[in-house]
Amino acid sequence: MTPLDTILLLLLVAAAAMIFWQRAQAAALQQRHSRELAEQRNAREAELQAQSNRTAALFDRMVEGILVVGADGRVRLVNPAAATLFQVTLPVVGRTVLEATRHHEVAALVARMTTEPEVLNHELRLEGLATTRYLQVNALALLATDGTPDGAILVFHDLTRLRQLEAVRQDFVANVSHELRTPLSLIKSAAETLIDGGKHDPAVTSRFLVIIDKHANRLTLLIDDLLLLARLDSGRMELNLQPVGLRVAAQEALDDAALIARARDVRLENNVTEGVIAAADPERLRQVLTNLIDNAIKYGRAGGRVAVGGRIVDRGRVEITVADDGPGIPLEAKTRIFERFYRADKARSREQGGTGLGLAIVKNVVQAHGGDVRVESTLGAGTEFFITLPAAKT
Ligand code: ADP
């Protein structure tokens, strides 16, 4: 081999080496590039997955019910809140809106989406077996990427509780107005009788002044009870909690009631065990006991007996009871007597000057103490109210 051949050979080898090196470099570059692409793809997929998990969690946890309907009018998605609202028990994806919700009004709303792209704040009243439900619906027609209709999304907000509270408030205002109007009109007509000449006859004057005084007192009692309930409702009532011996507390309330008990010839008994101590606000507890004892005398048997009992229930709780041997409370009234203005015996309550708020106050005060109240009654045999209160810490 000539030196020239050697040089040519070396050049050839060098060129081949160069080509190999360049190919290896390109392959490595390619590999790195694909690795980076794969990494980017994985990161994007992970982000998409996380996003989808977040959306699913949001969808599942939303208080609002969501119903997604396809262009074919069949359900595509239902979140748990919507399933609860419509009491859906079976899988409903793929069914018609009517099959899924069993309400024509909802199906009609979905049909309306074909002509209206958006329905806002539409209120539905759904008559159910047990209750009527009120739903606010916002609905939006969906479009596919090419602009063709692609079904709709409906968002339901349950207004039932709100409507029920509104109804309670309206009833309450109507009741208060009625309760105020009755004594007021009696006071007014008594005053008119006096103005119209009655005042010239001393007997008529004193009779009508007694009427005015009685109904003015009734108004005062009513307003005091209403103000107390308003304070209890707003949570503004501060309790002056302290250890209260129930035997002494019962005796004080019984002494307060002695006069009205005598008028009905009712025997009063204090059977509270010594050493039963509640953590209570003494003034409020006295009011609770007075309301229960007054009721037991008013609605119990003339010539009968009213007994206050008390015992330790367990380490944390004490119980106080007020029992009478009167006619009892009918079953249908038993669940309602703690409602404001509910009266089992309307005539007797009005005759006795009751405000219809006594037991509502008892319940609220006891609950503000963290306690409970319940009633047991047997027609013809008597009624017993049970109150549990936290025991004083020793
Ligand atoms: P009222 O001002 O009418 O007494 P309450 O809220 O104190 O209002 O009581 C509600 C109703 O519960 C009363 O109107 C009465 O019909 C019934 N009631 C309460 N206590 C008794 C009882 N011991 N025996 C029978 N009925 C009772």
GROMACS .gro file of C-alpha atoms and ligand atoms in nm:
model
  421
    1MET     CA    1   0.000   0.000   0.000
    2THR     CA    2   0.133   0.336  -0.106
    3PRO     CA    3   0.134   0.624   0.134
    4LEU     CA    4  -0.140   0.780  -0.075
    5ASP     CA    5  -0.352   0.467  -0.032
    6THR     CA    6  -0.291   0.482   0.342
    7ILE     CA    7  -0.401   0.846   0.353
    8LEU     CA    8  -0.710   0.767   0.142
    9LEU     CA    9  -0.792   0.472   0.370
   10LEU     CA   10  -0.752   0.688   0.677
   11LEU     CA   11  -0.975   0.956   0.522
   12LEU     CA   12  -1.235   0.690   0.441
   13VAL     CA   13  -1.226   0.556   0.798
   14ALA     CA   14  -1.248   0.910   0.935
   15ALA     CA   15  -1.548   0.988   0.707
   16ALA     CA   16  -1.721   0.662   0.812
   17ALA     CA   17  -1.653   0.741   1.177
   18MET     CA   18  -1.795   1.087   1.125
   19ILE     CA   19  -2.112   0.946   0.966
   20PHE     CA   20  -2.156   0.693   1.251
   21TRP     CA   21  -2.100   0.965   1.508
   22GLN     CA   22  -2.353   1.196   1.339
   23ARG     CA   23  -2.610   0.912   1.320
   24ALA     CA   24  -2.554   0.823   1.685
   25GLN     CA   25  -2.593   1.189   1.777
   26ALA     CA   26  -2.916   1.215   1.573
   27ALA     CA   27  -3.050   0.893   1.730
   28ALA     CA   28  -2.967   1.022   2.080
   29LEU     CA   29  -3.131   1.355   1.997
   30GLN     CA   30  -3.435   1.174   1.860
   31GLN     CA   31  -3.453   0.959   2.173
   32ARG     CA   32  -3.427   1.261   2.400
   33HIS     CA   33  -3.691   1.439   2.198
   34SER     CA   34  -3.934   1.144   2.218
   35ARG     CA   35  -3.863   1.108   2.592
   36GLU     CA   36  -3.943   1.476   2.641
   37LEU     CA   37  -4.258   1.444   2.432
   38ALA     CA   38  -4.367   1.140   2.635
   39GLU     CA   39  -4.298   1.330   2.957
   40GLN     CA   40  -4.499   1.627   2.834
   41ARG     CA   41  -4.782   1.397   2.727
   42ASN     CA   42  -4.781   1.222   3.068
   43ALA     CA   43  -4.785   1.556   3.250
   44ARG     CA   44  -5.072   1.676   3.030
   45GLU     CA   45  -5.264   1.353   3.091
   46ALA     CA   46  -5.202   1.378   3.467
   47GLU     CA   47  -5.323   1.741   3.464
   48LEU     CA   48  -5.632   1.641   3.260
   49GLN     CA   49  -5.700   1.355   3.504
   50ALA     CA   50  -5.660   1.587   3.805
   51GLN     CA   51  -5.890   1.839   3.637
   52SER     CA   52  -6.148   1.570   3.567
   53ASN     CA   53  -6.122   1.446   3.930
   54ARG     CA   54  -6.177   1.801   4.054
   55THR     CA   55  -6.479   1.846   3.826
   56ALA     CA   56  -6.622   1.508   3.936
   57ALA     CA   57  -6.573   1.597   4.304
   58LEU     CA   58  -6.736   1.936   4.249
   59PHE     CA   59  -7.022   1.773   4.060
   60ASP     CA   60  -7.071   1.513   4.334
   61ARG     CA   61  -7.053   1.756   4.624
   62MET     CA   62  -7.263   2.039   4.481
   63VAL     CA   63  -7.572   2.126   4.684
   64GLU     CA   64  -7.747   2.211   4.358
   65GLY     CA   65  -7.888   1.926   4.155
   66ILE     CA   66  -7.745   1.894   3.803
   67LEU     CA   67  -7.902   1.714   3.513
   68VAL     CA   68  -7.729   1.695   3.175
   69VAL     CA   69  -7.953   1.592   2.885
   70GLY     CA   70  -7.835   1.489   2.537
   71ALA     CA   71  -7.972   1.612   2.203
   72ASP     CA   72  -8.186   1.294   2.195
   73GLY     CA   73  -8.364   1.411   2.513
   74ARG     CA   74  -8.204   1.133   2.721
   75VAL     CA   75  -8.020   1.181   3.047
   76ARG     CA   76  -7.640   1.187   3.020
   77LEU     CA   77  -7.541   1.281   3.371
   78VAL     CA   78  -7.710   1.319   3.710
   79ASN     CA   79  -7.528   1.436   4.019
   80PRO     CA   80  -7.610   1.292   4.366
   81ALA     CA   81  -7.798   1.611   4.469
   82ALA     CA   82  -8.032   1.579   4.167
   83ALA     CA   83  -8.072   1.207   4.238
   84THR     CA   84  -8.183   1.296   4.593
   85LEU     CA   85  -8.415   1.576   4.478
   86PHE     CA   86  -8.599   1.347   4.238
   87GLN     CA   87  -8.567   1.041   4.465
   88VAL     CA   88  -8.392   0.851   4.188
   89THR     CA   89  -8.316   0.496   4.296
   90LEU     CA   90  -8.237   0.323   3.963
   91PRO     CA   91  -7.959   0.414   3.718
   92VAL     CA   92  -8.118   0.679   3.496
   93VAL     CA   93  -7.845   0.757   3.246
   94GLY     CA   94  -7.990   0.686   2.899
   95ARG     CA   95  -8.351   0.724   3.013
   96THR     CA   96  -8.584   1.007   2.912
   97VAL     CA   97  -8.613   1.306   3.145
   98LEU     CA   98  -8.969   1.206   3.232
   99GLU     CA   99  -8.860   0.852   3.324
  100ALA     CA  100  -8.570   0.985   3.530
  101THR     CA  101  -8.747   1.263   3.720
  102ARG     CA  102  -9.109   1.143   3.698
  103HIS     CA  103  -9.217   1.505   3.666
  104HIS     CA  104  -9.384   1.640   3.351
  105GLU     CA  105  -9.282   1.994   3.443
  106VAL     CA  106  -8.911   1.905   3.417
  107ALA     CA  107  -8.961   1.722   3.086
  108ALA     CA  108  -9.156   2.025   2.954
  109LEU     CA  109  -8.872   2.254   3.057
  110VAL     CA  110  -8.620   2.041   2.864
  111ALA     CA  111  -8.852   2.048   2.560
  112ARG     CA  112  -8.863   2.428   2.590
  113MET     CA  113  -8.483   2.438   2.549
  114THR     CA  114  -8.523   2.358   2.177
  115THR     CA  115  -8.670   2.706   2.123
  116GLU     CA  116  -8.511   2.901   2.409
  117PRO     CA  117  -8.135   2.884   2.466
  118GLU     CA  118  -8.157   2.993   2.829
  119VAL     CA  119  -8.419   2.975   3.105
  120LEU     CA  120  -8.326   3.158   3.424
  121ASN     CA  121  -8.480   3.149   3.773
  122HIS     CA  122  -8.776   2.940   3.666
  123GLU     CA  123  -8.963   2.808   3.970
  124LEU     CA  124  -9.111   2.460   3.974
  125ARG     CA  125  -9.367   2.339   4.224
  126LEU     CA  126  -9.353   1.961   4.239
  127GLU     CA  127  -9.642   1.790   4.410
  128GLY     CA  128  -9.514   1.477   4.581
  129LEU     CA  129  -9.688   1.212   4.787
  130ALA     CA  130  -9.588   1.350   5.125
  131THR     CA  131  -9.466   1.704   5.059
  132THR     CA  132  -9.472   1.973   4.795
  133ARG     CA  133  -9.123   2.067   4.680
  134TYR     CA  134  -9.021   2.404   4.539
  135LEU     CA  135  -8.726   2.413   4.300
  136GLN     CA  136  -8.558   2.701   4.127
  137VAL     CA  137  -8.419   2.594   3.788
  138ASN     CA  138  -8.162   2.754   3.563
  139ALA     CA  139  -8.127   2.581   3.227
  140LEU     CA  140  -7.889   2.632   2.935
  141ALA     CA  141  -7.902   2.474   2.589
  142LEU     CA  142  -7.566   2.318   2.488
  143LEU     CA  143  -7.410   2.340   2.142
  144ALA     CA  144  -7.162   2.098   1.983
  145THR     CA  145  -6.834   2.238   1.836
  146ASP     CA  146  -6.997   2.257   1.491
  147GLY     CA  147  -7.281   2.469   1.638
  148THR     CA  148  -7.551   2.200   1.626
  149PRO     CA  149  -7.779   2.158   1.935
  150ASP     CA  150  -7.628   1.917   2.186
  151GLY     CA  151  -7.886   1.892   2.462
  152ALA     CA  152  -7.906   2.101   2.777
  153ILE     CA  153  -7.777   2.139   3.130
  154LEU     CA  154  -8.023   2.204   3.414
  155VAL     CA  155  -7.927   2.329   3.760
  156PHE     CA  156  -8.185   2.281   4.040
  157HIS     CA  157  -8.180   2.471   4.367
  158ASP     CA  158  -8.408   2.336   4.642
  159LEU     CA  159  -8.622   2.621   4.784
  160THR     CA  160  -8.854   2.396   4.986
  161ARG     CA  161  -8.708   2.481   5.329
  162LEU     CA  162  -8.711   2.853   5.245
  163ARG     CA  163  -9.075   2.839   5.134
  164GLN     CA  164  -9.170   2.642   5.448
  165LEU     CA  165  -9.002   2.905   5.668
  166GLU     CA  166  -9.182   3.181   5.479
  167ALA     CA  167  -9.514   3.002   5.538
  168VAL     CA  168  -9.435   2.966   5.911
  169ARG     CA  169  -9.348   3.338   5.928
  170GLN     CA  170  -9.668   3.437   5.747
  171ASP     CA  171  -9.876   3.215   5.978
  172PHE     CA  172  -9.701   3.365   6.278
  173VAL     CA  173  -9.771   3.723   6.166
  174ALA     CA  174 -10.137   3.633   6.097
  175ASN     CA  175 -10.166   3.468   6.442
  176VAL     CA  176 -10.003   3.760   6.623
  177SER     CA  177 -10.233   4.008   6.448
  178HIS     CA  178 -10.534   3.798   6.540
  179GLU     CA  179 -10.423   3.761   6.904
  180LEU     CA  180 -10.364   4.137   6.932
  181ARG     CA  181 -10.686   4.233   6.763
  182THR     CA  182 -10.913   4.033   6.998
  183PRO     CA  183 -10.822   4.209   7.327
  184LEU     CA  184 -10.781   4.542   7.147
  185SER     CA  185 -11.133   4.533   7.004
  186LEU     CA  186 -11.271   4.437   7.347
  187ILE     CA  187 -11.087   4.731   7.506
  188LYS     CA  188 -11.212   4.961   7.231
  189SER     CA  189 -11.576   4.860   7.261
  190ALA     CA  190 -11.561   4.891   7.642
  191ALA     CA  191 -11.413   5.240   7.609
  192GLU     CA  192 -11.681   5.333   7.353
  193THR     CA  193 -11.956   5.213   7.587
  194LEU     CA  194 -11.815   5.438   7.859
  195ILE     CA  195 -11.782   5.735   7.623
  196ASP     CA  196 -12.136   5.681   7.492
  197GLY     CA  197 -12.280   5.747   7.838
  198GLY     CA  198 -12.193   5.439   8.036
  199LYS     CA  199 -11.958   5.649   8.249
  200HIS     CA  200 -12.261   5.813   8.414
  201ASP     CA  201 -12.358   5.483   8.574
  202PRO     CA  202 -12.102   5.378   8.840
  203ALA     CA  203 -12.193   5.007   8.808
  204VAL     CA  204 -12.145   5.009   8.429
  205THR     CA  205 -11.826   5.213   8.467
  206SER     CA  206 -11.663   4.970   8.707
  207ARG     CA  207 -11.772   4.666   8.498
  208PHE     CA  208 -11.621   4.810   8.180
  209LEU     CA  209 -11.305   4.930   8.354
  210VAL     CA  210 -11.253   4.572   8.476
  211ILE     CA  211 -11.287   4.451   8.115
  212ILE     CA  212 -11.037   4.711   7.993
  213ASP     CA  213 -10.793   4.620   8.270
  214LYS     CA  214 -10.825   4.244   8.203
  215HIS     CA  215 -10.761   4.274   7.831
  216ALA     CA  216 -10.483   4.529   7.873
  217ASN     CA  217 -10.315   4.274   8.103
  218ARG     CA  218 -10.367   4.005   7.842
  219LEU     CA  219 -10.202   4.227   7.580
  220THR     CA  220  -9.907   4.289   7.811
  221LEU     CA  221  -9.864   3.915   7.874
  222LEU     CA  222  -9.879   3.845   7.501
  223ILE     CA  223  -9.622   4.110   7.418
  224ASP     CA  224  -9.391   3.992   7.700
  225ASP     CA  225  -9.412   3.634   7.568
  226LEU     CA  226  -9.353   3.746   7.209
  227LEU     CA  227  -9.049   3.951   7.307
  228LEU     CA  228  -8.908   3.660   7.507
  229LEU     CA  229  -8.955   3.422   7.212
  230ALA     CA  230  -8.791   3.672   6.978
  231ARG     CA  231  -8.489   3.689   7.211
  232LEU     CA  232  -8.472   3.311   7.232
  233ASP     CA  233  -8.498   3.283   6.851
  234SER     CA  234  -8.223   3.532   6.787
  235GLY     CA  235  -7.991   3.357   7.035
  236ARG     CA  236  -7.956   3.692   7.217
  237MET     CA  237  -8.080   3.544   7.544
  238GLU     CA  238  -7.787   3.513   7.783
  239LEU     CA  239  -7.839   3.246   8.044
  240ASN     CA  240  -7.714   3.314   8.393
  241LEU     CA  241  -7.620   2.951   8.458
  242GLN     CA  242  -7.563   2.844   8.817
  243PRO     CA  243  -7.634   2.543   9.042
  244VAL     CA  244  -8.008   2.542   9.118
  245GLY     CA  245  -8.160   2.304   9.377
  246LEU     CA  246  -8.472   2.171   9.207
  247ARG     CA  247  -8.669   2.108   9.526
  248VAL     CA  248  -8.644   2.473   9.628
  249ALA     CA  249  -8.708   2.594   9.270
  250ALA     CA  250  -9.020   2.374   9.250
  251GLN     CA  251  -9.146   2.507   9.586
  252GLU     CA  252  -9.106   2.870   9.474
  253ALA     CA  253  -9.303   2.804   9.152
  254LEU     CA  254  -9.570   2.614   9.350
  255ASP     CA  255  -9.601   2.905   9.597
  256ASP     CA  256  -9.651   3.144   9.300
  257ALA     CA  257  -9.937   2.922   9.181
  258ALA     CA  258 -10.104   2.880   9.522
  259LEU     CA  259 -10.373   3.139   9.453
  260ILE     CA  260 -10.496   2.998   9.123
  261ALA     CA  261 -10.473   2.643   9.267
  262ARG     CA  262 -10.698   2.744   9.554
  263ALA     CA  263 -10.948   2.897   9.311
  264ARG     CA  264 -10.980   2.557   9.139
  265ASP     CA  265 -10.945   2.359   9.459
  266VAL     CA  266 -10.631   2.186   9.330
  267ARG     CA  267 -10.387   2.022   9.573
  268LEU     CA  268 -10.019   2.103   9.502
  269GLU     CA  269  -9.739   1.853   9.584
  270ASN     CA  270  -9.363   1.890   9.583
  271ASN     CA  271  -9.210   1.543   9.542
  272VAL     CA  272  -8.866   1.654   9.418
  273THR     CA  273  -8.589   1.449   9.580
  274GLU     CA  274  -8.345   1.650   9.793
  275GLY     CA  275  -8.004   1.711   9.638
  276VAL     CA  276  -8.111   1.723   9.272
  277ILE     CA  277  -7.911   2.017   9.136
  278ALA     CA  278  -7.938   2.150   8.780
  279ALA     CA  279  -7.708   2.390   8.596
  280ALA     CA  280  -7.973   2.646   8.506
  281ASP     CA  281  -8.072   3.010   8.492
  282PRO     CA  282  -8.292   3.037   8.808
  283GLU     CA  283  -8.521   3.305   8.665
  284ARG     CA  284  -8.581   3.118   8.337
  285LEU     CA  285  -8.629   2.785   8.516
  286ARG     CA  286  -8.890   2.948   8.738
  287GLN     CA  287  -9.073   3.066   8.427
  288VAL     CA  288  -9.066   2.714   8.277
  289LEU     CA  289  -9.201   2.559   8.599
  290THR     CA  290  -9.463   2.833   8.641
  291ASN     CA  291  -9.589   2.781   8.283
  292LEU     CA  292  -9.617   2.403   8.335
  293ILE     CA  293  -9.775   2.427   8.681
  294ASP     CA  294 -10.023   2.698   8.567
  295ASN     CA  295 -10.122   2.480   8.270
  296ALA     CA  296 -10.161   2.173   8.493
  297ILE     CA  297 -10.395   2.371   8.718
  298LYS     CA  298 -10.582   2.541   8.429
  299TYR     CA  299 -10.629   2.234   8.212
  300GLY     CA  300 -10.627   1.974   8.490
  301ARG     CA  301 -10.921   1.862   8.701
  302ALA     CA  302 -11.095   2.106   8.935
  303GLY     CA  303 -11.052   1.950   9.279
  304GLY     CA  304 -10.762   1.744   9.144
  305ARG     CA  305 -10.389   1.729   9.215
  306VAL     CA  306 -10.072   1.871   9.058
  307ALA     CA  307  -9.738   1.717   9.153
  308VAL     CA  308  -9.384   1.829   9.074
  309GLY     CA  309  -9.122   1.553   9.077
  310GLY     CA  310  -8.744   1.557   9.028
  311ARG     CA  311  -8.461   1.306   9.013
  312ILE     CA  312  -8.106   1.251   8.897
  313VAL     CA  313  -8.111   1.072   8.557
  314ASP     CA  314  -7.737   1.005   8.530
  315ARG     CA  315  -7.412   1.181   8.617
  316GLY     CA  316  -7.474   1.454   8.361
  317ARG     CA  317  -7.851   1.501   8.367
  318VAL     CA  318  -8.139   1.574   8.602
  319GLU     CA  319  -8.511   1.554   8.536
  320ILE     CA  320  -8.805   1.756   8.660
  321THR     CA  321  -9.166   1.656   8.599
  322VAL     CA  322  -9.505   1.824   8.633
  323ALA     CA  323  -9.806   1.591   8.649
  324ASP     CA  324 -10.179   1.644   8.676
  325ASP     CA  325 -10.479   1.411   8.693
  326GLY     CA  326 -10.688   1.606   8.442
  327PRO     CA  327 -10.861   1.506   8.116
  328GLY     CA  328 -10.532   1.464   7.925
  329ILE     CA  329 -10.429   1.577   7.577
  330PRO     CA  330 -10.575   1.413   7.262
  331LEU     CA  331 -10.318   1.220   7.058
  332GLU     CA  332 -10.339   1.450   6.752
  333ALA     CA  333 -10.267   1.753   6.973
  334LYS     CA  334  -9.976   1.596   7.161
  335THR     CA  335  -9.727   1.652   6.881
  336ARG     CA  336  -9.842   2.011   6.825
  337ILE     CA  337  -9.883   2.168   7.169
  338PHE     CA  338  -9.525   2.303   7.164
  339GLU     CA  339  -9.604   2.504   6.847
  340ARG     CA  340  -9.665   2.875   6.884
  341PHE     CA  341 -10.036   2.958   6.927
  342TYR     CA  342 -10.144   2.595   6.906
  343ARG     CA  343 -10.419   2.521   7.156
  344ALA     CA  344 -10.570   2.180   7.213
  345ASP     CA  345 -10.863   2.331   7.399
  346LYS     CA  346 -10.920   2.674   7.241
  347ALA     CA  347 -11.220   2.777   7.447
  348ARG     CA  348 -11.056   2.688   7.779
  349SER     CA  349 -10.728   2.859   7.681
  350ARG     CA  350 -10.902   3.186   7.590
  351GLU     CA  351 -11.124   3.175   7.896
  352GLN     CA  352 -10.813   3.132   8.111
  353GLY     CA  353 -10.634   3.418   7.932
  354GLY     CA  354 -10.367   3.191   7.779
  355THR     CA  355 -10.143   3.339   7.510
  356GLY     CA  356 -10.089   3.004   7.337
  357LEU     CA  357  -9.714   3.062   7.373
  358GLY     CA  358  -9.647   2.906   7.716
  359LEU     CA  359  -9.526   2.566   7.596
  360ALA     CA  360  -9.330   2.716   7.304
  361ILE     CA  361  -9.142   2.923   7.563
  362VAL     CA  362  -9.090   2.614   7.782
  363LYS     CA  363  -8.941   2.423   7.488
  364ASN     CA  364  -8.716   2.707   7.373
  365VAL     CA  365  -8.585   2.786   7.722
  366VAL     CA  366  -8.516   2.420   7.798
  367GLN     CA  367  -8.339   2.373   7.465
  368ALA     CA  368  -8.133   2.688   7.526
  369HIS     CA  369  -8.008   2.509   7.841
  370GLY     CA  370  -7.911   2.206   7.629
  371GLY     CA  371  -8.206   2.010   7.769
  372ASP     CA  372  -8.517   1.842   7.636
  373VAL     CA  373  -8.891   1.842   7.701
  374ARG     CA  374  -9.152   1.576   7.628
  375VAL     CA  375  -9.507   1.498   7.731
  376GLU     CA  376  -9.697   1.183   7.819
  377SER     CA  377 -10.073   1.191   7.846
  378THR     CA  378 -10.359   0.948   7.883
  379LEU     CA  379 -10.709   1.065   7.803
  380GLY     CA  380 -10.916   1.081   8.118
  381ALA     CA  381 -10.618   1.001   8.342
  382GLY     CA  382 -10.382   1.299   8.325
  383THR     CA  383 -10.077   1.458   8.171
  384GLU     CA  384  -9.711   1.461   8.269
  385PHE     CA  385  -9.441   1.689   8.128
  386PHE     CA  386  -9.077   1.572   8.157
  387ILE     CA  387  -8.785   1.813   8.139
  388THR     CA  388  -8.423   1.707   8.137
  389LEU     CA  389  -8.153   1.960   8.217
  390PRO     CA  390  -7.776   1.939   8.255
  391ALA     CA  391  -7.678   1.854   8.613
  392ALA     CA  392  -7.463   2.106   8.802
  393LYS     CA  393  -7.095   2.000   8.812
  394THR     CA  394  -6.994   1.894   9.161
  395ADP     P1  395 -10.200   2.842   7.657
  395ADP     O1  396 -10.168   2.983   7.670
  395ADP     O2  397 -10.315   2.815   7.565
  395ADP     O3  398 -10.210   2.770   7.785
  395ADP     P2  399  -9.966   2.675   7.610
  395ADP     O4  400  -9.864   2.684   7.502
  395ADP     O5  401  -9.921   2.689   7.749
  395ADP     O6  402 -10.075   2.782   7.571
  395ADP     O7  403 -10.040   2.536   7.594
  395ADP     C1  404 -10.083   2.493   7.466
  395ADP     C2  405 -10.207   2.405   7.477
  395ADP     O8  406 -10.169   2.278   7.533
  395ADP     C3  407 -10.314   2.458   7.570
  395ADP     O9  408 -10.398   2.548   7.502
  395ADP     C4  409 -10.383   2.333   7.615
  395ADP    O10  410 -10.486   2.301   7.523
  395ADP     C5  411 -10.276   2.224   7.607
  395ADP     N1  412 -10.224   2.188   7.743
  395ADP     C6  413 -10.112   2.236   7.802
  395ADP     N2  414 -10.092   2.179   7.923
  395ADP     C7  415 -10.192   2.090   7.939
  395ADP     C8  416 -10.228   1.998   8.043
  395ADP     N3  417 -10.156   1.985   8.156
  395ADP     N4  418 -10.339   1.921   8.025
  395ADP     C9  419 -10.414   1.930   7.911
  395ADP     N5  420 -10.385   2.016   7.811
  395ADP    C10  421 -10.277   2.095   7.823
   0.00000   0.00000   0.00000
